[in-house]
Coordinates of C-alpha atoms in Angstrom, one line a residue:
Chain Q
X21 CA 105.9 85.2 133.3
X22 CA 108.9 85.3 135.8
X23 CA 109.5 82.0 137.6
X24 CA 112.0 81.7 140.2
X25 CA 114.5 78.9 139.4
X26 CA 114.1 76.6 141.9
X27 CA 117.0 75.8 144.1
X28 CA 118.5 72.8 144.6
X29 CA 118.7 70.3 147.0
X30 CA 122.2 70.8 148.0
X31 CA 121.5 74.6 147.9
X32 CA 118.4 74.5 150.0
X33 CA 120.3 73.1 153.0
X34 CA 123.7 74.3 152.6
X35 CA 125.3 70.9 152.2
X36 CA 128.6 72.5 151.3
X37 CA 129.1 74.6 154.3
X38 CA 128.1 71.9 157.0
X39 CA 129.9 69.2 155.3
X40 CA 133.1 71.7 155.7
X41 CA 132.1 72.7 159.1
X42 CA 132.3 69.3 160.0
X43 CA 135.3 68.7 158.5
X44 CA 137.2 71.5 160.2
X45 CA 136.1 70.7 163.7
X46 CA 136.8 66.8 163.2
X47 CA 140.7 68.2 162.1
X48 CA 140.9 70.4 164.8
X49 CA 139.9 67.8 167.3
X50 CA 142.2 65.1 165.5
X51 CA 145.3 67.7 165.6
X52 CA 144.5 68.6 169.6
X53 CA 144.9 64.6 170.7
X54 CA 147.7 63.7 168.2
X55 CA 150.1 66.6 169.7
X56 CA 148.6 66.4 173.2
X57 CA 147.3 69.7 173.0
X58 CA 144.7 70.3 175.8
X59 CA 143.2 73.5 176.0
X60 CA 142.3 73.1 179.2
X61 CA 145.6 73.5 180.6
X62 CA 145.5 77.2 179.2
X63 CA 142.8 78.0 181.2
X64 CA 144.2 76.8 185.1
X65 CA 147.8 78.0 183.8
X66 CA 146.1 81.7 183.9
X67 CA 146.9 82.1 187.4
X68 CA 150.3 81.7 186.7
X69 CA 150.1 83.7 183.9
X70 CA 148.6 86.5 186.4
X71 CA 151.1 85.6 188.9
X72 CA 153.3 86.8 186.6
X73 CA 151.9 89.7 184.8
X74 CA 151.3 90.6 188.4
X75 CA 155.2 91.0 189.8
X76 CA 155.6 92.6 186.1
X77 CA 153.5 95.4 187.5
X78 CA 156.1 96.3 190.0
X79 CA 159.6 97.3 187.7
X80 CA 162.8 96.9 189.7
X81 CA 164.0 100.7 188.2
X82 CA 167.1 100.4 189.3
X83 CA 168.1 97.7 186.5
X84 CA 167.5 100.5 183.5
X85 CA 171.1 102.1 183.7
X86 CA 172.5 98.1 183.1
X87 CA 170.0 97.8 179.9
X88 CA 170.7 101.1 178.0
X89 CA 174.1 99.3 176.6
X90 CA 172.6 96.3 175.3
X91 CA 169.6 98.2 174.2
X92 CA 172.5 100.4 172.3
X93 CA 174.3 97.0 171.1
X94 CA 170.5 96.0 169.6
X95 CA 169.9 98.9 167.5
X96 CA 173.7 98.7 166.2
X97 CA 173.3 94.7 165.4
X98 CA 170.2 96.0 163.1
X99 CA 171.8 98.5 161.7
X100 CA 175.2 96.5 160.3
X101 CA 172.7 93.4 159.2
X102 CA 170.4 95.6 157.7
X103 CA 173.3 97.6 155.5
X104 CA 175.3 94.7 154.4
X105 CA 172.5 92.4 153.7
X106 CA 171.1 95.2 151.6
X107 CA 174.0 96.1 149.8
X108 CA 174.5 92.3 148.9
X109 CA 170.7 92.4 148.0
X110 CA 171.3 95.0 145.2
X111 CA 173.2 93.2 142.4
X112 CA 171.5 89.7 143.1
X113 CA 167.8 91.9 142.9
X114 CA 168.5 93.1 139.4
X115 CA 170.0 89.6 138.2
X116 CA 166.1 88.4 139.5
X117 CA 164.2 91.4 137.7
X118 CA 162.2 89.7 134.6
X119 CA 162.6 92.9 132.7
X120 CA 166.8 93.1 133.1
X121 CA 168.1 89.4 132.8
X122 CA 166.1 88.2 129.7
X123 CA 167.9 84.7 130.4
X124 CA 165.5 82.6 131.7
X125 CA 168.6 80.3 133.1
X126 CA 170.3 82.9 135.1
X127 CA 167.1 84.3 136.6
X128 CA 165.9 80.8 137.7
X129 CA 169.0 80.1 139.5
X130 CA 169.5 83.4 141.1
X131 CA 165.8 83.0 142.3
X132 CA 166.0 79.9 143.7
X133 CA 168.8 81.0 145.5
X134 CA 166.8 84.3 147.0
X135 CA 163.9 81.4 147.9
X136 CA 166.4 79.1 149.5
X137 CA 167.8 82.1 152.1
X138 CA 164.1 83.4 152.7
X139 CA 162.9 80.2 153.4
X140 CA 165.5 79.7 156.7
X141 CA 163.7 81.0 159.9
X142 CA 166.1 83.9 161.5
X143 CA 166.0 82.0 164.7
X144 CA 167.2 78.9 163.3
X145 CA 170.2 81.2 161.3
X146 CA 170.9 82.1 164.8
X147 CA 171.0 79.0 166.4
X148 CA 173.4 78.1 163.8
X149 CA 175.8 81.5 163.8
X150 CA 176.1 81.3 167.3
X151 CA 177.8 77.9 167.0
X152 CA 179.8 79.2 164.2
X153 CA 181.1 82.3 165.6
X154 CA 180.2 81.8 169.1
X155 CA 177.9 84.2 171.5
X156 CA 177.5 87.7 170.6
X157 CA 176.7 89.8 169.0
X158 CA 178.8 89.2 165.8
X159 CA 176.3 86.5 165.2
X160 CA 172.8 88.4 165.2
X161 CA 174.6 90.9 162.8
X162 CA 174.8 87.6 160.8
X163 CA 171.6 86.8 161.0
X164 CA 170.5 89.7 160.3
X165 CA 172.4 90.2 157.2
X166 CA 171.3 87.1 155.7
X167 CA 167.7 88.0 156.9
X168 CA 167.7 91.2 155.5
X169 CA 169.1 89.9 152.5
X170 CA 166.3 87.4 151.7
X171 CA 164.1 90.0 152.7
X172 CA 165.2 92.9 150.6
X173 CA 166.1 91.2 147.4
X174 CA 162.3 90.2 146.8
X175 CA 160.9 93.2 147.5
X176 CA 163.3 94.7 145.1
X177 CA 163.4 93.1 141.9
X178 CA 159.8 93.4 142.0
X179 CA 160.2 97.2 142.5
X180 CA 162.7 96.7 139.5
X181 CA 160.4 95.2 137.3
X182 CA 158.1 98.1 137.7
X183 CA 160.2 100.6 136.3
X184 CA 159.4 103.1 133.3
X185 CA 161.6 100.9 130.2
X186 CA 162.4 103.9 128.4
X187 CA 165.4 105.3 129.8
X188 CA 166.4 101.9 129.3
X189 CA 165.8 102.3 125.9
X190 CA 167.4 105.3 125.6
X191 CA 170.5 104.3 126.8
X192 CA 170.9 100.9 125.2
X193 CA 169.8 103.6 121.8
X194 CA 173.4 105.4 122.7
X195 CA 175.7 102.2 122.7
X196 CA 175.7 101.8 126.8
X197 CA 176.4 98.6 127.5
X198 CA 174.5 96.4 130.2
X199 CA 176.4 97.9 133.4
X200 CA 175.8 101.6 132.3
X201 CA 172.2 101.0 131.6
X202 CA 171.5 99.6 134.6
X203 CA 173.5 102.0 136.5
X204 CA 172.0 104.8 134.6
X205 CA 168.8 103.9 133.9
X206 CA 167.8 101.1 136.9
X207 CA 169.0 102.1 139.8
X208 CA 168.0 106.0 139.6
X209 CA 164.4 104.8 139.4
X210 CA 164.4 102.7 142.1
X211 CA 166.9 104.7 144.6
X212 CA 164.4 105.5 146.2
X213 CA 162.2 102.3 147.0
X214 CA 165.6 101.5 148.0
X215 CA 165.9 103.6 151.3
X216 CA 162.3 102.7 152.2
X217 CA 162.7 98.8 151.8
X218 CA 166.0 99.2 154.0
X219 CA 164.3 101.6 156.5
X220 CA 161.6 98.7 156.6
X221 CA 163.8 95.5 157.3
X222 CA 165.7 97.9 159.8
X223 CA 162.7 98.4 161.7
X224 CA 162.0 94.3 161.3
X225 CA 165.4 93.7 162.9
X226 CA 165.3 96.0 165.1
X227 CA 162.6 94.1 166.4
X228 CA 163.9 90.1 166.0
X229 CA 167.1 91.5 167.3
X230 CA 165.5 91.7 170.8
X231 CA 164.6 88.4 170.3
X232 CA 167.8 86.6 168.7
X233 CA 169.6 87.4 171.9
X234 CA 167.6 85.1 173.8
X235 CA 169.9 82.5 171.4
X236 CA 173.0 84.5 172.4
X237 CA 173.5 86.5 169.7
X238 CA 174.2 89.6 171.3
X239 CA 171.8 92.8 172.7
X240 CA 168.8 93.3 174.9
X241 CA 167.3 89.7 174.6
X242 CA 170.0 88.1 176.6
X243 CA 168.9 90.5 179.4
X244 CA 165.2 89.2 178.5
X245 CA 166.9 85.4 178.9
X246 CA 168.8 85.7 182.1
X247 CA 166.0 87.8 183.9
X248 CA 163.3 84.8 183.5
X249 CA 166.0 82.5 184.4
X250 CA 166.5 84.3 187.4
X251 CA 162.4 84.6 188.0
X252 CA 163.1 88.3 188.5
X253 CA 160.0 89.3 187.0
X254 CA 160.4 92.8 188.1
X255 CA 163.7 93.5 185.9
X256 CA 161.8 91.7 183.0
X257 CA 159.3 94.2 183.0
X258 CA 162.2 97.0 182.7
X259 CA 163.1 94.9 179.5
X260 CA 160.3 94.7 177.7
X261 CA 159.4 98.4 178.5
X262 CA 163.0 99.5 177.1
X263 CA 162.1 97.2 173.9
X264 CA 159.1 98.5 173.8
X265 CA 160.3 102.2 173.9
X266 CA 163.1 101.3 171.0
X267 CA 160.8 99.4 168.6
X268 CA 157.9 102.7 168.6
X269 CA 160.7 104.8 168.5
X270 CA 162.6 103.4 165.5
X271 CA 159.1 102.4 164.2
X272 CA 157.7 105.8 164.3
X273 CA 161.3 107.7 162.8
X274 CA 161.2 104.9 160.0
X275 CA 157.8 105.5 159.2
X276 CA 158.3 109.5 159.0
X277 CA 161.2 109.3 156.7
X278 CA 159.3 106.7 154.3
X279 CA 156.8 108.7 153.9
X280 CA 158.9 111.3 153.0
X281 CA 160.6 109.9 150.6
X282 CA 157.0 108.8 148.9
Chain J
X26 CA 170.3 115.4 97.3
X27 CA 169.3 113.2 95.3
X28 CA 173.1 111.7 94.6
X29 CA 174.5 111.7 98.1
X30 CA 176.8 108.7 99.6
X31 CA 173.9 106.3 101.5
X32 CA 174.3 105.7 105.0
X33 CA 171.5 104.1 105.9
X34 CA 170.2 100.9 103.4
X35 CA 167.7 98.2 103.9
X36 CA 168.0 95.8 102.0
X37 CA 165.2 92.8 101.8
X38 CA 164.7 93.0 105.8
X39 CA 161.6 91.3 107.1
X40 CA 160.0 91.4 110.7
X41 CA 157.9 88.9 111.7
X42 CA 157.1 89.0 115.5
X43 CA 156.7 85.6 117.7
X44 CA 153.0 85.9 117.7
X45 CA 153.3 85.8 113.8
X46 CA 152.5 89.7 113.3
X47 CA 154.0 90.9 109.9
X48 CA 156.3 94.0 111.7
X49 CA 158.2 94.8 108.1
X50 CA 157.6 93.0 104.6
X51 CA 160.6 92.9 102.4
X52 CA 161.8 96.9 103.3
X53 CA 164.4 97.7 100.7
X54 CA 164.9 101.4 101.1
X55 CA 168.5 103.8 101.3
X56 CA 168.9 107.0 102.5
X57 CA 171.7 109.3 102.1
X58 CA 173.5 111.4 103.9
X59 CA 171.5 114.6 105.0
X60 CA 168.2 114.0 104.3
X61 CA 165.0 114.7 106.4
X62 CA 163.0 111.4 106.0
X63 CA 159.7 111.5 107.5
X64 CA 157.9 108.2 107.4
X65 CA 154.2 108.2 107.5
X66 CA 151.4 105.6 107.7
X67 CA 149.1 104.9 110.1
X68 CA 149.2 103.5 113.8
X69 CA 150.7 99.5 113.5
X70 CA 152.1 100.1 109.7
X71 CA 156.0 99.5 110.9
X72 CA 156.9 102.5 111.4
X73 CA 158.7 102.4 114.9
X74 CA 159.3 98.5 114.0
X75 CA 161.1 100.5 111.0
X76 CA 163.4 102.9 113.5
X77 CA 164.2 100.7 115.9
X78 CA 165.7 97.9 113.5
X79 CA 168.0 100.9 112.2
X80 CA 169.9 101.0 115.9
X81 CA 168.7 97.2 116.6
X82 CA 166.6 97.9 119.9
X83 CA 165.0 95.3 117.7
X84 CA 166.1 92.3 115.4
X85 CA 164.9 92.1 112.4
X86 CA 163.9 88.0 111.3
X87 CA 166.2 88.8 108.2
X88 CA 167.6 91.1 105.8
X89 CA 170.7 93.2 106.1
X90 CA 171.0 96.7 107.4
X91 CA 173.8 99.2 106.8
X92 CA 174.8 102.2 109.2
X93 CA 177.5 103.9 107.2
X94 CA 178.2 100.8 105.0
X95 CA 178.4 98.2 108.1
X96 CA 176.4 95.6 109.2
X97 CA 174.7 96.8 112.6
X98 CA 172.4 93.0 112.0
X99 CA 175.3 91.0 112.3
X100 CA 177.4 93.3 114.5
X101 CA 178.5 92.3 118.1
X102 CA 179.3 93.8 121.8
X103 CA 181.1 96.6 121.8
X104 CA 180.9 96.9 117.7
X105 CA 177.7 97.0 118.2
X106 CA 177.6 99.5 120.8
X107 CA 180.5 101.7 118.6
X108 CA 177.6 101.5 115.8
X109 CA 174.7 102.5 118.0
X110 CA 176.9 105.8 119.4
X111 CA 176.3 107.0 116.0
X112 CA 172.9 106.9 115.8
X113 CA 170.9 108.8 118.4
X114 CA 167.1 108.3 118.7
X115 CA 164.6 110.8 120.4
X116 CA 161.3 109.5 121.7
X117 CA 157.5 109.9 122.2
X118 CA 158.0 110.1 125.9
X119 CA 161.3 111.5 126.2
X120 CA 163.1 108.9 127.8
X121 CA 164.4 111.1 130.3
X122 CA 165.3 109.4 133.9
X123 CA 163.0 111.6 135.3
X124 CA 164.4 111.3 139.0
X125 CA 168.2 112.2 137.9
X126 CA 169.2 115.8 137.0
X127 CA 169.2 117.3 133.6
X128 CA 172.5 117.3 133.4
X129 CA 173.0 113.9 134.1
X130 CA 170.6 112.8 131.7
X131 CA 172.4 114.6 129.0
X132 CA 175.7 113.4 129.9
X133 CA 173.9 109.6 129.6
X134 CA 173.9 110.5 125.8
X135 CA 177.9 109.7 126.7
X136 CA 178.8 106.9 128.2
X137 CA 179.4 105.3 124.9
X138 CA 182.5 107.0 124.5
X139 CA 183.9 105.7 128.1
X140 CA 184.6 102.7 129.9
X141 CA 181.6 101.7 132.0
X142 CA 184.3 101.7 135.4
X143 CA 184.7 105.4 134.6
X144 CA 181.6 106.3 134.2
X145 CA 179.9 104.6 137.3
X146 CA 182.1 106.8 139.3
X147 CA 181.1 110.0 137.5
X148 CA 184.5 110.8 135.7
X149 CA 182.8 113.0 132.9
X150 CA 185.5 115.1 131.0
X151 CA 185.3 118.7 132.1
X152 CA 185.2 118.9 127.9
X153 CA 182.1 116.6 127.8
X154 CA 180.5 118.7 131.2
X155 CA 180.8 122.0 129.0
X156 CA 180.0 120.5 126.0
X157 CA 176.3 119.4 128.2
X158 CA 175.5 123.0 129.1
X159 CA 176.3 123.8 125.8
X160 CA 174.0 121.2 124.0
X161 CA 171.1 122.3 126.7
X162 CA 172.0 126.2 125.3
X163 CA 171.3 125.2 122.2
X164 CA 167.7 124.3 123.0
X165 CA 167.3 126.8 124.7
X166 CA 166.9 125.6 128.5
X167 CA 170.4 126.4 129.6
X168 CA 169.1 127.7 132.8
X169 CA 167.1 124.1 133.7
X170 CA 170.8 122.4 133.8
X171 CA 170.4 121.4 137.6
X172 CA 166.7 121.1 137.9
X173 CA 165.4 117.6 138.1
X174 CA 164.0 116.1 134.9
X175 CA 160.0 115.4 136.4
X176 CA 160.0 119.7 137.2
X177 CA 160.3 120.1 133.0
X178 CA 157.3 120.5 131.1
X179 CA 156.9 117.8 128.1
X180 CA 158.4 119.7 125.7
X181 CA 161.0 121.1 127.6
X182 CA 161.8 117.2 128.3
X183 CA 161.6 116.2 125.1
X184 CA 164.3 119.0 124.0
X185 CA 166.2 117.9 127.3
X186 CA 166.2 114.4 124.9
X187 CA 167.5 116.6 122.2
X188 CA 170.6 118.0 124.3
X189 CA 171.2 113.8 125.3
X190 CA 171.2 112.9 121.9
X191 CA 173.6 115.6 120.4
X192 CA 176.2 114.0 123.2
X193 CA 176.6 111.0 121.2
X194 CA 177.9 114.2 118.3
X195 CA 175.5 111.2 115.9
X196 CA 175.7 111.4 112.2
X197 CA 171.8 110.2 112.3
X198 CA 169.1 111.5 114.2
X199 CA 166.1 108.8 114.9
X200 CA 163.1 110.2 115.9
X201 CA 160.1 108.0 117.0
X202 CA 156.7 110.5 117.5
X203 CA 158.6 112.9 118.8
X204 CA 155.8 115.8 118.6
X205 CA 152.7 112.8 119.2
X206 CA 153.0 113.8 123.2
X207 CA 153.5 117.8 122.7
X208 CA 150.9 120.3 121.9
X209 CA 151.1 122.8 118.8
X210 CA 153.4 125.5 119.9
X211 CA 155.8 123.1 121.1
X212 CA 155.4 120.6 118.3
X213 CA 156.9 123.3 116.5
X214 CA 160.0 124.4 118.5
X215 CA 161.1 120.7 118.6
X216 CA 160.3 119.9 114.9
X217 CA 162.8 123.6 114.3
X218 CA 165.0 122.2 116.3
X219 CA 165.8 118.9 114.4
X220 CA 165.3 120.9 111.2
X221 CA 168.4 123.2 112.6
X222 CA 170.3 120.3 113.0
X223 CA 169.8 118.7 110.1
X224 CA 170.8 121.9 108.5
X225 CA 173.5 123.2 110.5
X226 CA 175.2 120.2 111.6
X227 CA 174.4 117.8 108.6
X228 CA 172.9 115.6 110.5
X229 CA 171.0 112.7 108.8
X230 CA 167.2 113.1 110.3
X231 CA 164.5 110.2 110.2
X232 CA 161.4 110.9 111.7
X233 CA 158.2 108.9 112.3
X234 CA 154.9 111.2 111.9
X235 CA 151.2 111.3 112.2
X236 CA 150.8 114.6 110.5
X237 CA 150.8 115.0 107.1
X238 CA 151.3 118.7 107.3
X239 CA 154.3 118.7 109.2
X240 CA 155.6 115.7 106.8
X241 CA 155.0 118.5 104.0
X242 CA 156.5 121.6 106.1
X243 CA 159.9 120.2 107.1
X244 CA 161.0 116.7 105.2
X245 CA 162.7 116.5 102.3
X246 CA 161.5 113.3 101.6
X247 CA 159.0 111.1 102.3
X248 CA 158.2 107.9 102.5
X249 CA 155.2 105.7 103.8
X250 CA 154.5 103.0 105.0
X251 CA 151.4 100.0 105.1
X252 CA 150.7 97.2 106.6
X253 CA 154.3 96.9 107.1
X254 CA 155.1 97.2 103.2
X255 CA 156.6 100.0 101.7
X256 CA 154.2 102.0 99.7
X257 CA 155.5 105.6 98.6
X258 CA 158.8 107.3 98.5
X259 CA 159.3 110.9 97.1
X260 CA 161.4 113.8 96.9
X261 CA 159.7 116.6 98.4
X262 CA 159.3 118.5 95.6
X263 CA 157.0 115.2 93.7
X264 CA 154.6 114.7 96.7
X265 CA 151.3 115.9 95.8
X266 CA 148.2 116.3 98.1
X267 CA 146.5 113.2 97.0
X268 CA 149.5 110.6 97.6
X269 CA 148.9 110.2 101.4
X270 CA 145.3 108.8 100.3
X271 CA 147.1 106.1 99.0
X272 CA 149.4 105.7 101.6
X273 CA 146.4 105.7 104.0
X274 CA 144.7 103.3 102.2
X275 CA 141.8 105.8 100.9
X276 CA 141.7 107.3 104.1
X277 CA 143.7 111.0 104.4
X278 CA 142.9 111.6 108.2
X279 CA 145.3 112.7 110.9
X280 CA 144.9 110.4 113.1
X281 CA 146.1 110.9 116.4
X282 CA 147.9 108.8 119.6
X283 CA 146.9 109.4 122.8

């Protein structure tokens, strides 16, 4: 005859989940009066908020004609990041790929290097460039070049390591040396991964673009900046509906031609 | 035949893989100039182990090998390289970039004869461009020159393979399953093909099989392998029916790859 096990203490009252319950709250609460957080003063900073969201609602039109050039300058700061951080991406991508570089040595440095540049925030690259080089744009193109960089030599040595092995075969079988097969045998399997990773981080930047020229780095977020500064709420809106516009726009192009090229 | 000059000799070479596998167990075995050497044995005897120690894709653990009476085991860089151009291999999967054109794939059978600069920036001989259509005549797919190597059938790709391998103008032909992918009809055409040029260009041919028959219908020798050992090696004209039992270990059954 069947008997049912019986269960345990522990499992009869679910020991485990309150105990973590508990636990979670008591960190929460912990976290909220180390940092001074009071949640509170979310909910009577609404009005503000609506205050705000309120002379949004009402867009000084006349600003667009003054936002289509930095708008322009945003998309074009993407753009040059995007390409030369990719392009510096490439060889640095197959030096990472397990499957290319049997040298344990080489690969470990070259990906601690890739690890080092992802792990530095873009706005804190921009906060830095713009010291460097000064306001503009020249440094969000910077930024965005190392950015895109980080971004786009991870995702492409692990395309790399995907790859069919036989051509590589193949061409090491016909006396090739290293540079032809990857030239021959690599990158022609992974062209076009390639294009859609770049098409990717271009729609990224496009995006943290609007944002990096809050630091000064050049395009429409320095429009964003001096607008709040100036409490003109109504030319705001005109900025974020421009970025808005840009980022669906570029989104929905990028997303057309990646599928494509599936 | 029988008394040619050697150009390919192992001599004592033993394979044993990290994991402690047995790949080849003391493999002493020559073969001359112009022979059509199918090895047989069953699925894990050495055979590909066999093939690719011949052009070094892998290293043998020791033993010496000779391409044409030099060492391709000890050879280095670009004498290695100079060593492989002679030897072409075909494939069970072709091998083809299957993205580029078929043109392109045939020409990679050439970069061994150029400086990797030149090459990267497509500077192809117009002699070595003709010389690629010609190759792909020869199989008889000169019209698939531009198409893209994925549009091909898989024995149309695997005779694409052909056309890549005949660009390194090889004085032996390495074939690894070549047919083990391709049904009957086309099985044939690309076992004619490397019997043509085995004929008419005196190229050295080794071939790795599952088939008994075809062993029979186009080598001139044979030789088997087990367990990594070598167990049989004949003339064509000595092999009798019942000496792949032996080679298979009491079992004469075709056995076939997925």
């Amino acid at each position: 005859m069947n008997t049912i096990p019986k269960k345990s203490f522990a499992q009869k009252w679910h020991v485990k989940a309150i105990v973590w319950t508990v636990i979670v709250l008591a960190l929460f609460i912990a976290s909220c009066s180390v940092t001074g957080v009071d949640v509170g003063v979310f909910l009577t900073g609404f009005n503000q908020f609506m205050q705000i969201f309120y002379e949004m609602l009402k867009p000084d039109w006349s600003y667009v004609p003054f936002t289509v050039q930095p708008i322009i300058q945003t998309i074009q700061m993407a753009l040059i990041g995007t390409l030369i951080g990719s392009i510096v991406a490439v060889p640095f991508s197959v030096l990472a790929a397990r499957n290319i570089v049997t040298n344990p040595a080489i690969r470990g440095i070259i990906r601690f290097i890739l690890n080092l540049v992802r792990t530095l925030p873009d706005l804190m690259l921009a906060a830095i460039f713009v010291a460097v080089v000064g306001i503009g744009p020249m440094a969000g193109v910077l930024t965005l070049a190392i950015f895109s960089f980080g971004m786009i030599s991870k995702l492409f040595y692990e395309a790399i390591e995907t790859i069919d092995m036989g051509p590589i075969e193949a061409l090491t079988a016909a006396g090739a040396t290293k540079t032809q097969v990857v030239w021959f045998a690599v990158l022609p399997q992974v062209y076009n991964h390639f294009l859609s990773y770049f098409l990717y981080t271009f729609e990224i930047n496009v995006r943290a673009s609007t944002i990096l020229g809050y630091l000064g780095a050049g395009g429409i977020g320095e429009l964003l900046q001096r607008s709040l500064g100036q409490f003109r709420y109504d030319r705001t809106a005109i900025v974020v509906i421009g970025t808005f516009i840009v980022v669906v726009v570029v989104d929905t192009l990028s997303n057309q031609l990646r599928e494509r090229l599936q | 035949m029988q008394e040619g000059t050697p150009i390919i000799e192992f001599k004592n070479v033993n394979k044993v893989y990290p994991n402690g596998t047995v790949g080849l167990d003391n493999i002493n075995l020559t073969i001359n100039k112009g022979e059509f050497v199918v090895i047989v044995g069953l699925s894990g005897a050495g055979k590909s182990t066999l093939l690719r120690a011949a052009n070094r894709l892998h290293d043998v653990s020791d033993g010496e090998i000779l391409i044409d009476g030099q060492s391709i085991v000890s050879a280095k860089g670009k004498q290695l390289r100079e060593v492989r151009r002679n030897i072409a291999m075909i494939f069970q999967n072709f091998n083809l970039v299957k993205r580029s054109t078929v043109e392109k794939n045939i020409l990679n059978g050439r970069v061994g004869y150029y400086p990797t600069w030149k090459t990267i920036f497509g500077l192809f001989s117009a002699a070595d461009k003709q010389q690629a259509a010609a190759n792909l005549q020869r199989v008889n797919l000169g019209e698939k020159l531009y198409s893209r190597a994925d549009e091909l059938s898989g024995g149309q790709q695997q005779r694409v393979a052909i056309a890549r391998a005949l660009m390194q103008e090889p004085k032996i032909m390495l074939a690894d399953e070549p047919i083990a992918s391709l049904d009957p009809r086309t099985t044939m055409m690309v076992m004619d093909d490397l019997k043509k040029l085995n004929e008419e260009l005196g190229i050295t041919v080794v071939v790795n099989l599952h088939s008994v028959s075809l062993a029979k219908q186009y080598a001139s020798r044979v030789v088997g392998l087990r367990a990594g050992k070598l167990v049989y090696d004949k003339q064509i004209g000595d092999v009798q029916d019942g000496d792949f039992d032996e080679i298979y270990d009491g079992k004469n059954q075709e056995v076939k790859e997925a």
